Tab-separated table of C-alpha atoms and ligand atoms in Angstrom:
chain	number	residue	atom	x	y	z
A	892	MET	CA	127.904	-49.492	-5.650
A	893	THR	CA	129.742	-51.973	-3.412
A	894	THR	CA	131.778	-50.513	-0.609
A	895	ILE	CA	135.428	-51.425	-1.019
A	896	VAL	CA	138.005	-49.982	1.318
A	897	ARG	CA	141.653	-50.681	1.856
A	898	PHE	CA	144.455	-50.319	4.322
A	899	ALA	CA	147.753	-49.506	2.651
A	900	PRO	CA	150.742	-49.741	4.989
A	901	SER	CA	154.309	-49.060	3.916
A	902	PRO	CA	156.520	-51.880	5.206
A	903	THR	CA	159.191	-49.464	6.393
A	904	GLY	CA	158.513	-50.158	10.073
A	905	HIS	CA	156.304	-52.153	12.402
A	906	LEU	CA	152.575	-51.496	12.574
A	907	HIS	CA	151.852	-48.890	15.226
A	908	ILE	CA	148.614	-48.373	17.087
A	909	GLY	CA	147.635	-45.423	14.859
A	910	GLY	CA	147.811	-47.696	11.824
A	911	LEU	CA	145.927	-50.434	13.617
A	912	ARG	CA	143.126	-48.013	14.467
A	913	THR	CA	142.933	-46.880	10.829
A	914	ALA	CA	142.751	-50.503	9.681
A	915	LEU	CA	140.082	-51.221	12.305
A	916	PHE	CA	137.911	-48.272	11.246
A	917	ASN	CA	138.217	-49.472	7.641
A	918	GLU	CA	137.251	-52.985	8.651
A	919	LEU	CA	134.238	-51.855	10.674
A	920	PHE	CA	133.093	-49.557	7.884
A	921	ALA	CA	133.394	-52.367	5.329
A	922	ARG	CA	131.636	-55.006	7.445
A	923	HIS	CA	128.904	-52.601	8.517
A	924	SER	CA	127.968	-52.007	4.920
A	925	GLY	CA	128.550	-55.576	3.720
A	926	GLY	CA	131.535	-54.419	1.685
A	927	LYS	CA	135.138	-55.543	1.325
A	928	LEU	CA	138.388	-54.716	3.059
A	929	LEU	CA	141.572	-55.060	1.014
A	930	LEU	CA	145.216	-54.877	2.010
A	931	ARG	CA	147.886	-53.248	-0.116
A	932	ILE	CA	151.542	-53.360	0.838
A	933	GLU	CA	153.057	-50.086	-0.366
A	934	ASP	CA	156.636	-51.197	-0.835
A	935	THR	CA	157.744	-48.858	-3.588
A	936	ASP	CA	160.358	-47.305	-1.311
A	937	ARG	CA	162.719	-50.203	-2.009
A	938	GLU	CA	165.477	-48.948	0.253
A	939	ARG	CA	163.399	-48.725	3.403
A	940	SER	CA	160.884	-51.535	2.795
A	941	THR	CA	161.691	-55.015	4.062
A	942	ASP	CA	159.998	-58.412	3.965
A	943	ALA	CA	160.484	-58.639	7.718
A	944	TYR	CA	158.347	-55.528	8.249
A	945	THR	CA	155.698	-56.879	5.865
A	946	GLN	CA	155.597	-60.085	7.909
A	947	SER	CA	155.444	-58.159	11.167
A	948	ILE	CA	152.478	-56.122	9.850
A	949	LEU	CA	150.699	-59.333	8.810
A	950	ASP	CA	151.422	-60.869	12.228
A	951	ALA	CA	149.944	-57.832	13.963
A	952	PHE	CA	146.741	-58.222	11.949
A	953	GLU	CA	146.573	-61.914	12.618
A	954	TRP	CA	146.956	-61.318	16.336
A	955	THR	CA	144.348	-58.567	16.482
A	956	GLY	CA	141.891	-60.433	14.279
A	957	ILE	CA	141.615	-57.866	11.481
A	958	ILE	CA	140.590	-59.906	8.464
A	959	PHE	CA	141.234	-58.772	4.913
A	960	ASP	CA	139.413	-60.059	1.866
A	961	GLY	CA	141.754	-61.829	-0.525
A	962	ALA	CA	145.529	-61.830	-0.693
A	963	PRO	CA	147.417	-58.550	-0.219
A	964	VAL	CA	148.189	-56.480	-3.304
A	965	ILE	CA	151.924	-55.835	-3.541
A	966	GLN	CA	152.477	-52.384	-4.946
A	967	SER	CA	155.970	-53.010	-6.356
A	968	GLU	CA	154.550	-55.805	-8.536
A	969	ARG	CA	152.368	-53.281	-10.345
A	970	ILE	CA	155.169	-51.168	-11.779
A	971	GLY	CA	154.253	-52.072	-15.362
A	972	ARG	CA	150.758	-50.675	-14.858
A	973	HIS	CA	152.140	-47.501	-13.252
A	974	GLN	CA	154.442	-46.966	-16.229
A	975	GLU	CA	151.573	-47.528	-18.623
A	976	ILE	CA	149.566	-44.698	-16.994
A	977	ILE	CA	152.608	-42.418	-16.955
A	978	ALA	CA	153.025	-42.994	-20.696
A	979	MET	CA	149.337	-42.180	-21.162
A	980	LEU	CA	149.658	-38.929	-19.165
A	981	LEU	CA	152.771	-37.946	-21.140
A	982	ALA	CA	151.064	-38.666	-24.456
A	983	SER	CA	148.054	-36.578	-23.499
A	984	LYS	CA	150.336	-33.756	-22.257
A	985	LYS	CA	148.960	-33.982	-18.749
A	986	ALA	CA	152.451	-34.729	-17.553
A	987	TYR	CA	155.855	-33.709	-18.829
A	988	ARG	CA	159.531	-34.592	-18.557
A	989	CYS	CA	161.630	-32.398	-16.323
A	990	TYR	CA	165.424	-32.302	-16.627
A	991	CYS	CA	166.022	-29.834	-13.793
A	992	SER	CA	168.014	-30.979	-10.785
A	993	SER	CA	166.530	-30.163	-7.408
A	994	GLU	CA	169.450	-27.738	-6.780
A	995	GLU	CA	168.578	-25.825	-9.942
A	996	VAL	CA	164.938	-25.555	-8.864
A	997	VAL	CA	165.926	-24.307	-5.403
A	998	ASP	CA	168.405	-21.823	-6.897
A	999	ARG	CA	165.901	-20.316	-9.279
A	1000	ASN	CA	163.421	-20.017	-6.433
A	1001	LYS	CA	165.928	-18.060	-4.378
A	1002	LYS	CA	166.177	-15.562	-7.154
A	1003	THR	CA	162.449	-15.120	-7.528
A	1004	VAL	CA	161.004	-15.854	-4.131
A	1005	GLU	CA	161.955	-13.971	-1.002
A	1006	THR	CA	161.989	-17.012	1.218
A	1007	GLU	CA	164.677	-19.649	1.331
A	1008	ILE	CA	162.600	-22.120	3.261
A	1009	LEU	CA	162.819	-25.341	1.321
A	1010	HIS	CA	159.200	-26.368	1.621
A	1011	ALA	CA	158.143	-23.081	0.034
A	1012	VAL	CA	160.041	-23.985	-3.109
A	1013	LYS	CA	157.725	-24.303	-6.080
A	1014	TYR	CA	158.595	-25.594	-9.470
A	1015	ASP	CA	158.702	-22.755	-12.007
A	1016	ARG	CA	157.653	-24.867	-15.028
A	1017	HIS	CA	161.083	-24.441	-16.555
A	1018	CYS	CA	160.677	-27.645	-18.605
A	1019	LEU	CA	157.004	-27.273	-19.457
A	1020	ASP	CA	157.648	-26.160	-23.015
A	1021	ASN	CA	161.011	-27.786	-23.397
A	1022	ASN	CA	160.661	-31.424	-22.505
A	1023	GLU	CA	161.434	-33.535	-25.524
A	1024	TYR	CA	162.855	-36.955	-24.788
A	1025	GLN	CA	166.662	-36.790	-24.590
A	1026	GLU	CA	168.421	-40.094	-25.024
A	1027	GLY	CA	170.496	-41.117	-21.972
A	1028	LYS	CA	169.554	-38.064	-19.898
A	1029	PRO	CA	167.643	-38.863	-16.713
A	1030	CYS	CA	164.452	-36.936	-16.164
A	1031	ALA	CA	161.676	-36.815	-13.630
A	1032	ILE	CA	158.035	-36.791	-14.712
A	1033	ARG	CA	155.934	-33.893	-13.449
A	1034	PHE	CA	152.196	-33.694	-13.367
A	1035	LYS	CA	150.935	-30.566	-15.122
A	1036	LEU	CA	148.413	-28.861	-12.858
A	1037	PRO	CA	145.274	-28.213	-14.879
A	1038	PHE	CA	144.924	-24.823	-13.181
A	1039	THR	CA	147.309	-22.881	-10.959
A	1040	SER	CA	144.887	-20.876	-8.862
A	1041	GLY	CA	141.394	-21.257	-7.564
A	1042	PRO	CA	139.888	-23.615	-5.021
A	1043	ILE	CA	140.087	-27.400	-4.968
A	1044	THR	CA	137.284	-28.694	-2.809
A	1045	PHE	CA	136.288	-32.117	-1.599
A	1046	ILE	CA	133.860	-33.463	0.957
A	1047	ASP	CA	135.552	-35.315	3.753
A	1048	LEU	CA	133.168	-37.760	5.401
A	1049	ILE	CA	134.498	-36.810	8.841
A	1050	ARG	CA	135.522	-33.179	8.490
A	1051	GLY	CA	132.989	-31.895	5.974
A	1052	GLU	CA	134.054	-29.559	3.165
A	1053	VAL	CA	137.813	-29.158	2.778
A	1054	THR	CA	139.154	-26.504	0.425
A	1055	ILE	CA	142.672	-25.613	-0.562
A	1056	ASP	CA	143.877	-23.084	-3.107
A	1057	ALA	CA	145.642	-24.578	-6.136
A	1058	GLU	CA	148.174	-21.803	-5.613
A	1059	GLN	CA	149.633	-23.904	-2.795
A	1060	LEU	CA	150.528	-26.642	-5.276
A	1061	ASP	CA	153.040	-26.903	-8.067
A	1062	ASP	CA	153.624	-29.320	-10.926
A	1063	PHE	CA	154.594	-32.102	-8.562
A	1064	ILE	CA	156.774	-35.063	-9.508
A	1065	ILE	CA	154.963	-38.332	-10.205
A	1066	ALA	CA	158.043	-40.352	-11.171
A	1067	ARG	CA	161.606	-39.749	-10.036
A	1068	SER	CA	164.531	-39.522	-12.444
A	1069	ASP	CA	165.448	-43.137	-11.565
A	1070	GLY	CA	162.045	-44.158	-12.907
A	1071	GLY	CA	160.483	-44.866	-9.504
A	1072	PRO	CA	156.876	-43.635	-9.390
A	1073	MET	CA	155.904	-41.440	-6.426
A	1074	TYR	CA	153.389	-42.134	-3.692
A	1075	ASN	CA	150.661	-39.668	-4.774
A	1076	PHE	CA	150.597	-41.174	-8.220
A	1077	VAL	CA	150.790	-44.910	-7.499
A	1078	VAL	CA	148.171	-44.689	-4.805
A	1079	VAL	CA	145.688	-43.234	-7.304
A	1080	VAL	CA	146.350	-45.891	-9.939
A	1081	ASP	CA	146.180	-48.708	-7.385
A	1082	ASP	CA	143.072	-47.432	-5.611
A	1083	HIS	CA	141.361	-47.081	-8.983
A	1084	ASP	CA	142.350	-50.553	-10.164
A	1085	MET	CA	141.261	-52.054	-6.833
A	1086	HIS	CA	137.853	-50.335	-7.209
A	1087	ILE	CA	138.222	-48.543	-3.897
A	1088	SER	CA	135.048	-46.637	-3.095
A	1089	HIS	CA	136.133	-44.960	0.163
A	1090	ILE	CA	139.603	-43.965	1.264
A	1091	ILE	CA	139.739	-43.891	5.041
A	1092	ARG	CA	143.176	-42.926	6.309
A	1093	GLY	CA	145.066	-40.788	8.786
A	1094	GLU	CA	144.744	-37.031	8.756
A	1095	ASP	CA	148.466	-36.754	7.967
A	1096	HIS	CA	147.490	-37.563	4.376
A	1097	ILE	CA	144.968	-34.743	3.986
A	1098	SER	CA	147.401	-32.507	2.105
A	1099	ASN	CA	147.895	-35.290	-0.452
A	1100	THR	CA	144.221	-35.609	-1.223
A	1101	PRO	CA	143.867	-32.527	-3.521
A	1102	LYS	CA	146.833	-33.741	-5.587
A	1103	GLN	CA	145.325	-37.197	-5.815
A	1104	ILE	CA	141.927	-35.826	-6.841
A	1105	LEU	CA	143.578	-33.891	-9.696
A	1106	LEU	CA	145.357	-37.088	-10.753
A	1107	TYR	CA	142.127	-39.110	-10.703
A	1108	GLN	CA	140.558	-36.515	-12.973
A	1109	ALA	CA	143.557	-36.368	-15.302
A	1110	CYS	CA	143.563	-40.172	-15.659
A	1111	GLY	CA	139.818	-40.207	-16.322
A	1112	PHE	CA	139.157	-42.236	-13.154
A	1113	SER	CA	136.124	-41.695	-10.946
A	1114	VAL	CA	137.068	-40.053	-7.646
A	1115	PRO	CA	136.418	-42.103	-4.470
A	1116	GLN	CA	135.118	-40.622	-1.242
A	1117	PHE	CA	137.563	-39.589	1.443
A	1118	ALA	CA	137.579	-39.673	5.215
A	1119	HIS	CA	140.584	-38.503	7.228
A	1120	ILE	CA	140.818	-39.776	10.769
A	1121	PRO	CA	142.269	-37.312	13.312
A	1122	MET	CA	145.598	-38.225	14.829
A	1123	ILE	CA	146.159	-39.984	18.122
A	1124	LEU	CA	147.720	-37.483	20.510
A	1125	GLY	CA	150.021	-37.958	23.489
A	1126	SER	CA	148.947	-37.258	27.062
A	1127	THR	CA	149.744	-33.546	26.824
A	1128	GLY	CA	148.086	-33.057	23.455
A	1129	GLN	CA	151.226	-33.256	21.315
A	1130	ARG	CA	151.798	-35.853	18.594
A	1131	LEU	CA	151.929	-39.344	20.043
A	1132	SER	CA	155.483	-40.311	20.916
A	1133	LYS	CA	157.111	-43.537	22.018
A	1134	ARG	CA	156.858	-42.411	25.632
A	1135	ASP	CA	153.069	-42.127	25.373
A	1136	GLY	CA	152.635	-45.576	23.930
A	1137	ALA	CA	153.517	-45.168	20.275
A	1138	VAL	CA	155.022	-48.603	20.318
A	1139	SER	CA	154.398	-51.269	17.757
A	1140	VAL	CA	151.252	-53.351	18.025
A	1141	LEU	CA	153.268	-56.523	18.607
A	1142	GLU	CA	154.964	-54.922	21.601
A	1143	TYR	CA	151.544	-54.704	23.234
A	1144	ARG	CA	151.156	-58.422	22.689
A	1145	GLN	CA	154.539	-59.073	24.251
A	1146	LYS	CA	153.712	-56.921	27.275
A	1147	GLY	CA	150.599	-58.978	27.867
A	1148	TYR	CA	147.725	-56.931	26.492
A	1149	LEU	CA	144.832	-58.952	25.126
A	1150	ALA	CA	144.142	-58.405	21.450
A	1151	HIS	CA	140.473	-57.643	22.000
A	1152	ALA	CA	141.215	-55.225	24.853
A	1153	LEU	CA	143.553	-53.274	22.558
A	1154	ILE	CA	141.002	-53.264	19.737
A	1155	ASN	CA	138.233	-52.186	22.099
A	1156	TYR	CA	140.454	-49.427	23.469
A	1157	LEU	CA	141.341	-48.199	19.973
A	1158	VAL	CA	137.782	-48.180	18.673
A	1159	ARG	CA	136.855	-45.682	21.389
A	1160	LEU	CA	139.819	-43.488	20.592
A	1161	GLY	CA	138.125	-40.851	18.477
A	1162	TRP	CA	134.842	-42.688	18.019
A	1163	ALA	CA	131.903	-42.977	20.392
A	1164	HIS	CA	128.561	-44.697	20.562
A	1165	GLY	CA	126.805	-42.994	23.447
A	1166	ASP	CA	128.865	-43.669	26.531
A	1167	GLN	CA	129.329	-47.379	25.943
A	1168	GLU	CA	132.911	-48.444	26.669
A	1169	LYS	CA	132.889	-52.196	26.144
A	1170	PHE	CA	132.142	-53.608	22.713
A	1171	SER	CA	132.282	-57.057	21.227
A	1172	LYS	CA	133.573	-57.059	17.653
A	1173	GLN	CA	130.065	-57.720	16.460
A	1174	GLU	CA	128.746	-54.690	18.365
A	1175	MET	CA	131.499	-52.537	16.893
A	1176	VAL	CA	130.463	-53.583	13.391
A	1177	GLN	CA	126.813	-52.903	14.156
A	1178	CYS	CA	127.353	-49.477	15.709
A	1179	PHE	CA	130.207	-48.042	13.663
A	1180	ALA	CA	129.537	-44.977	11.516
A	1181	LEU	CA	132.059	-42.509	10.133
A	1182	HIS	CA	129.922	-39.535	11.121
A	1183	ASP	CA	130.471	-40.486	14.773
A	1184	VAL	CA	134.237	-40.198	14.398
A	1185	SER	CA	135.481	-37.066	16.143
A	1186	ARG	CA	137.063	-34.262	14.128
A	1187	HIS	CA	139.552	-33.662	16.910
A	1188	GLY	CA	142.660	-35.595	17.857
A	1189	ALA	CA	142.084	-38.172	20.584
A	1190	ARG	CA	144.443	-38.414	23.519
A	1191	PHE	CA	146.051	-41.727	24.254
A	1192	ASP	CA	145.132	-42.782	27.780
A	1193	GLN	CA	147.326	-45.547	29.158
A	1194	ASP	CA	145.223	-45.895	32.335
A	1195	LYS	CA	142.110	-46.569	30.326
A	1196	LEU	CA	143.851	-49.182	28.196
A	1197	ASP	CA	145.106	-50.861	31.386
A	1198	TRP	CA	141.631	-50.746	32.891
A	1199	LEU	CA	140.021	-52.361	29.841
A	1200	ASN	CA	142.736	-54.992	29.676
A	1201	GLY	CA	142.065	-55.823	33.322
A	1202	VAL	CA	138.333	-56.070	32.679
A	1203	TYR	CA	138.837	-58.538	29.817
A	1204	MET	CA	141.478	-60.523	31.690
A	1205	ARG	CA	139.125	-61.031	34.611
A	1206	GLU	CA	136.507	-62.403	32.245
A	1207	MET	CA	138.876	-65.133	31.034
A	1208	SER	CA	139.663	-68.369	32.816
A	1209	GLY	CA	143.101	-69.194	34.177
A	1210	ASP	CA	143.738	-71.968	31.672
A	1211	VAL	CA	142.992	-69.717	28.687
A	1212	LEU	CA	145.189	-66.994	30.150
A	1213	LEU	CA	147.951	-69.523	30.733
A	1214	SER	CA	147.962	-70.527	27.084
A	1215	LEU	CA	148.103	-66.852	26.027
A	1216	ILE	CA	150.947	-66.228	28.457
A	1217	VAL	CA	152.984	-69.116	27.076
A	1218	ARG	CA	152.253	-68.105	23.482
A	1219	ASP	CA	152.785	-64.351	23.768
A	1220	VAL	CA	154.540	-63.281	26.935
A	1221	GLU	CA	156.646	-65.918	28.678
A	1222	PRO	CA	157.215	-69.170	26.774
A	1223	GLU	CA	159.492	-70.298	29.617
A	1224	LEU	CA	156.880	-69.987	32.343
A	1225	GLU	CA	156.860	-73.707	33.002
A	1226	SER	CA	160.615	-74.061	33.358
A	1227	LYS	CA	160.733	-70.932	35.522
A	1228	THR	CA	158.137	-72.331	37.925
A	1229	LEU	CA	159.131	-75.984	37.964
A	1230	GLN	CA	157.910	-76.677	41.457
A	1231	PHE	CA	154.346	-75.798	40.537
A	1232	SER	CA	152.044	-78.232	38.801
A	1233	MET	CA	149.986	-77.088	35.819
A	1234	GLN	CA	146.958	-76.976	38.100
A	1235	GLN	CA	148.771	-74.745	40.573
A	1236	ARG	CA	149.818	-72.349	37.810
A	1237	ILE	CA	146.274	-72.073	36.530
A	1238	LYS	CA	144.835	-71.447	39.998
A	1239	LEU	CA	147.491	-68.845	40.682
A	1240	ILE	CA	146.803	-67.040	37.428
A	1241	ASP	CA	143.157	-66.918	38.433
A	1242	LEU	CA	144.164	-65.353	41.743
A	1243	CYS	CA	146.638	-62.882	40.248
A	1244	LYS	CA	144.518	-61.637	37.350
A	1245	ASP	CA	142.389	-59.589	39.760
A	1246	ARG	CA	145.364	-57.488	40.731
A	1247	ALA	CA	147.097	-57.241	37.352
A	1248	LYS	CA	146.898	-54.794	34.459
A	1249	THR	CA	148.574	-57.083	31.962
A	1250	LEU	CA	149.534	-60.708	31.497
A	1251	GLY	CA	153.090	-59.466	32.047
A	1252	ASP	CA	152.083	-58.459	35.595
A	1253	VAL	CA	150.545	-61.911	36.113
A	1254	VAL	CA	153.758	-63.596	34.965
A	1255	ALA	CA	155.824	-61.481	37.358
A	1256	MET	CA	153.513	-62.445	40.232
A	1257	VAL	CA	153.508	-66.161	39.425
A	1258	ILE	CA	157.286	-66.316	39.051
A	1259	GLY	CA	157.706	-64.205	42.205
A	1260	PHE	CA	155.428	-66.519	44.189
A	1261	HIS	CA	157.347	-69.578	43.059
A	1262	GLN	CA	160.168	-68.711	45.478
A	1263	ALA	CA	159.607	-68.356	49.213
A	1264	PRO	CA	159.947	-64.666	50.052
A	1265	THR	CA	163.155	-63.631	51.769
A	1266	GLN	CA	162.717	-59.891	52.036
A	1267	PHE	CA	159.973	-57.945	53.755
A	1268	ASN	CA	159.375	-54.234	53.523
A	1269	THR	CA	159.754	-51.884	56.479
A	1270	HIS	CA	156.089	-51.015	56.646
A	1271	ASP	CA	155.105	-54.675	56.862
A	1272	ARG	CA	157.778	-55.408	59.422
A	1273	GLU	CA	156.688	-52.547	61.670
A	1274	GLN	CA	152.985	-53.054	61.226
A	1275	TRP	CA	152.521	-56.805	60.985
A	1276	LEU	CA	155.683	-58.538	62.129
A	1277	ARG	CA	155.983	-57.181	65.657
A	1278	PRO	CA	157.757	-59.586	68.074
A	1279	GLU	CA	154.563	-60.558	69.919
A	1280	VAL	CA	152.752	-61.289	66.636
A	1281	ILE	CA	155.591	-63.433	65.326
A	1282	GLU	CA	155.032	-65.709	68.291
A	1283	TYR	CA	151.733	-66.850	66.825
A	1284	ILE	CA	153.616	-68.673	64.075
A	1285	PRO	CA	154.614	-71.917	65.875
A	1286	GLN	CA	151.033	-72.447	66.951
A	1287	LEU	CA	149.732	-71.608	63.461
A	1288	ILE	CA	152.061	-74.194	61.966
A	1289	LYS	CA	150.652	-76.841	64.288
A	1290	ILE	CA	147.108	-75.945	63.381
A	1291	ILE	CA	147.848	-76.009	59.680
A	1292	ASP	CA	149.584	-79.357	60.073
A	1293	SER	CA	146.431	-80.788	61.619
A	1294	ILE	CA	144.165	-79.828	58.697
A	1295	ASP	CA	143.229	-82.983	56.819
A	1296	LYS	CA	141.911	-81.667	53.559
A	1297	PHE	CA	143.955	-78.606	52.729
A	1298	ASP	CA	141.434	-76.536	50.762
A	1299	VAL	CA	140.409	-72.881	50.954
A	1300	GLU	CA	137.403	-73.536	53.121
A	1301	LEU	CA	139.082	-75.701	55.732
A	1302	VAL	CA	142.181	-73.514	55.953
A	1303	SER	CA	140.010	-70.459	56.389
A	1304	HIS	CA	137.927	-72.206	59.007
A	1305	ALA	CA	140.941	-73.361	61.012
A	1306	VAL	CA	142.698	-69.980	60.931
A	1307	LYS	CA	139.539	-68.117	61.910
A	1308	ALA	CA	138.973	-70.479	64.813
A	1309	TYR	CA	142.570	-69.981	65.928
A	1310	ALA	CA	142.271	-66.168	65.831
A	1311	HIS	CA	139.076	-66.328	67.830
A	1312	GLN	CA	140.443	-68.688	70.384
A	1313	SER	CA	143.628	-66.678	70.905
A	1314	ASN	CA	141.681	-63.431	71.145
A	1315	THR	CA	143.433	-61.913	68.164
A	1316	LYS	CA	142.013	-60.069	65.227
A	1317	LEU	CA	141.726	-62.256	62.151
A	1318	VAL	CA	143.540	-59.614	60.078
A	1319	THR	CA	146.619	-59.879	62.283
A	1320	VAL	CA	146.909	-63.617	61.704
A	1321	ALA	CA	145.910	-63.420	58.054
A	1322	GLN	CA	148.515	-60.747	57.302
A	1323	LEU	CA	151.149	-62.799	59.026
A	1324	ILE	CA	150.377	-65.734	56.758
A	1325	ARG	CA	150.115	-63.545	53.662
A	1326	ILE	CA	153.531	-62.002	54.306
A	1327	ALA	CA	155.011	-65.456	54.897
A	1328	LEU	CA	153.582	-66.843	51.649
A	1329	TRP	CA	153.483	-63.830	49.324
A	1330	GLY	CA	156.175	-61.557	50.747
A	1331	SER	CA	153.905	-58.565	51.264
A	1332	SER	CA	150.730	-57.614	53.124
A	1333	VAL	CA	149.237	-56.548	49.790
A	1334	GLY	CA	148.297	-59.522	47.662
A	1335	PRO	CA	145.646	-62.080	46.755
A	1336	GLY	CA	143.373	-63.869	49.236
A	1337	VAL	CA	145.506	-65.528	51.854
A	1338	PHE	CA	143.516	-68.773	52.164
A	1339	GLU	CA	143.499	-69.135	48.395
A	1340	LEU	CA	147.272	-68.642	48.326
A	1341	ALA	CA	147.751	-71.269	51.014
A	1342	ALA	CA	145.502	-73.719	49.178
A	1343	VAL	CA	147.505	-73.239	45.969
A	1344	LEU	CA	150.815	-73.794	47.751
A	1345	GLY	CA	149.665	-76.842	49.710
A	1346	LYS	CA	150.188	-77.750	53.327
A	1347	GLN	CA	153.916	-78.534	53.356
A	1348	GLU	CA	155.037	-75.430	51.487
A	1349	THR	CA	152.730	-73.227	53.564
A	1350	MET	CA	154.266	-74.547	56.761
A	1351	LYS	CA	157.754	-74.224	55.322
A	1352	ARG	CA	157.229	-70.576	54.420
A	1353	LEU	CA	155.721	-69.777	57.816
A	1354	ASN	CA	158.687	-71.378	59.501
A	1355	ALA	CA	161.130	-69.463	57.305
A	1356	LEU	CA	159.441	-66.184	58.239
A	1357	TYR	CA	159.644	-67.112	61.901
A	1358	ILE	CA	163.369	-67.826	61.726
A	1359	SER	CA	164.124	-64.708	59.717
A	1360	ALA	CA	162.082	-62.457	62.039
A	1361	LYS	CA	163.670	-63.972	65.155
A	1362	ASN	CA	167.178	-63.440	63.783
A	1363	GLU	CA	166.686	-59.748	63.157
B	1051	LIG	N1	151.307	-46.035	2.543
B	1051	LIG	C1	150.775	-44.902	3.228
B	1051	LIG	C2	151.241	-44.899	4.657
B	1051	LIG	O1	151.690	-45.916	5.166
B	1051	LIG	C3	149.269	-44.861	3.242
B	1051	LIG	C4	148.691	-44.434	1.980
B	1051	LIG	C5	147.221	-44.140	1.994
B	1051	LIG	O2	146.511	-44.617	2.895
B	1051	LIG	O3	146.804	-43.460	1.069
B	1051	LIG	O4	151.166	-43.880	5.311
């Protein structure tokens, strides 16, 4: 049997990282076994679904490189097929019309059941024997449970045997009184028609699975295999919230995360292959197995994501990073750094990437460096800008002016020779220059910074620091 899996997002919001991880696990599982990965847009909730969200989900997949086989299946276009199966279930008495309003069901429950908690409300089969079609009267369609007690068991490929008692279920609604079919029903019909062999989805769907299995059986469909992936948890073990990073996938792009870094981070969230942390996509496909997915929720770790992003950024060249920055993070970079040439921007990005977590950090550094610094922090002023140290500047400017070829090596050579000759520690002179150019004693290599700026601008910034320090 060919492996066919699917990812089935509802376009009622942007794709979040939990969804992306589910799609990724599906993709890896499919590719590992030479199978197919399909996409189904579950847009039956017409009020909350929008085309803009569908497009945003597709964009997120394009960015992260998740590739689906064939065009997406649009659930709302399959309504005719859903109605056909409902008619079949009605005809075979596996489903029945229900004319009760939800208030009536709740009211009757109050009389018979001690609790008033809404989710404990069960349908009392009021319409089971009294459900003839009544012209003009709206009715919901309920699935008739084939048994009302006893275990329903399935094997989850991650969690092992899962059993629930049918007693926890009732004759649930498969189509609302406005005719709209419900999630548990449509998903079964669609997964069957799409020949899905394995359903790999978030653990939040595990309570739906017994209902869906009963529907598969009632429709005479073969039951696929199931795997429920544990949730992504926040830093304190609670459900992931916006504060922990539950932002949409495209927000990560905008903040300057690299698509592969995010994918690599997510694959390790709840899945391990020994203690390997870095994976190419090809390695992920080779190594991925569902039985290595953890049964426990995995905590989202922002520091680790930042670390991986830094690792991948450092592996990429400045010109590639520049094109990603302009595409994803700051399209205006050029106009915001007009005094730099393209070459200068690329060199700077190469310098800044070592100290950045994201492309957003790199952008902030490049734009910051474009202007000569005007403010210096107290620590730097007390430690590195003491009056006697400041007095090195005029001499330094002369030395810099005399350098013919203003490259890293010659600048470094000249400054080192000056420090030696004036009996000063190199760090004292280097920090002075770094503060003049970068605005802080913490920053990239000082000779590299000077070489990027060029002779004139380096002298100008040193002079500006001198004047500002003298005027204090
Ligand atoms: N449309 C459902 C959701 O977005 C997923 C359905 C499924 O995977 O069975 O949560």
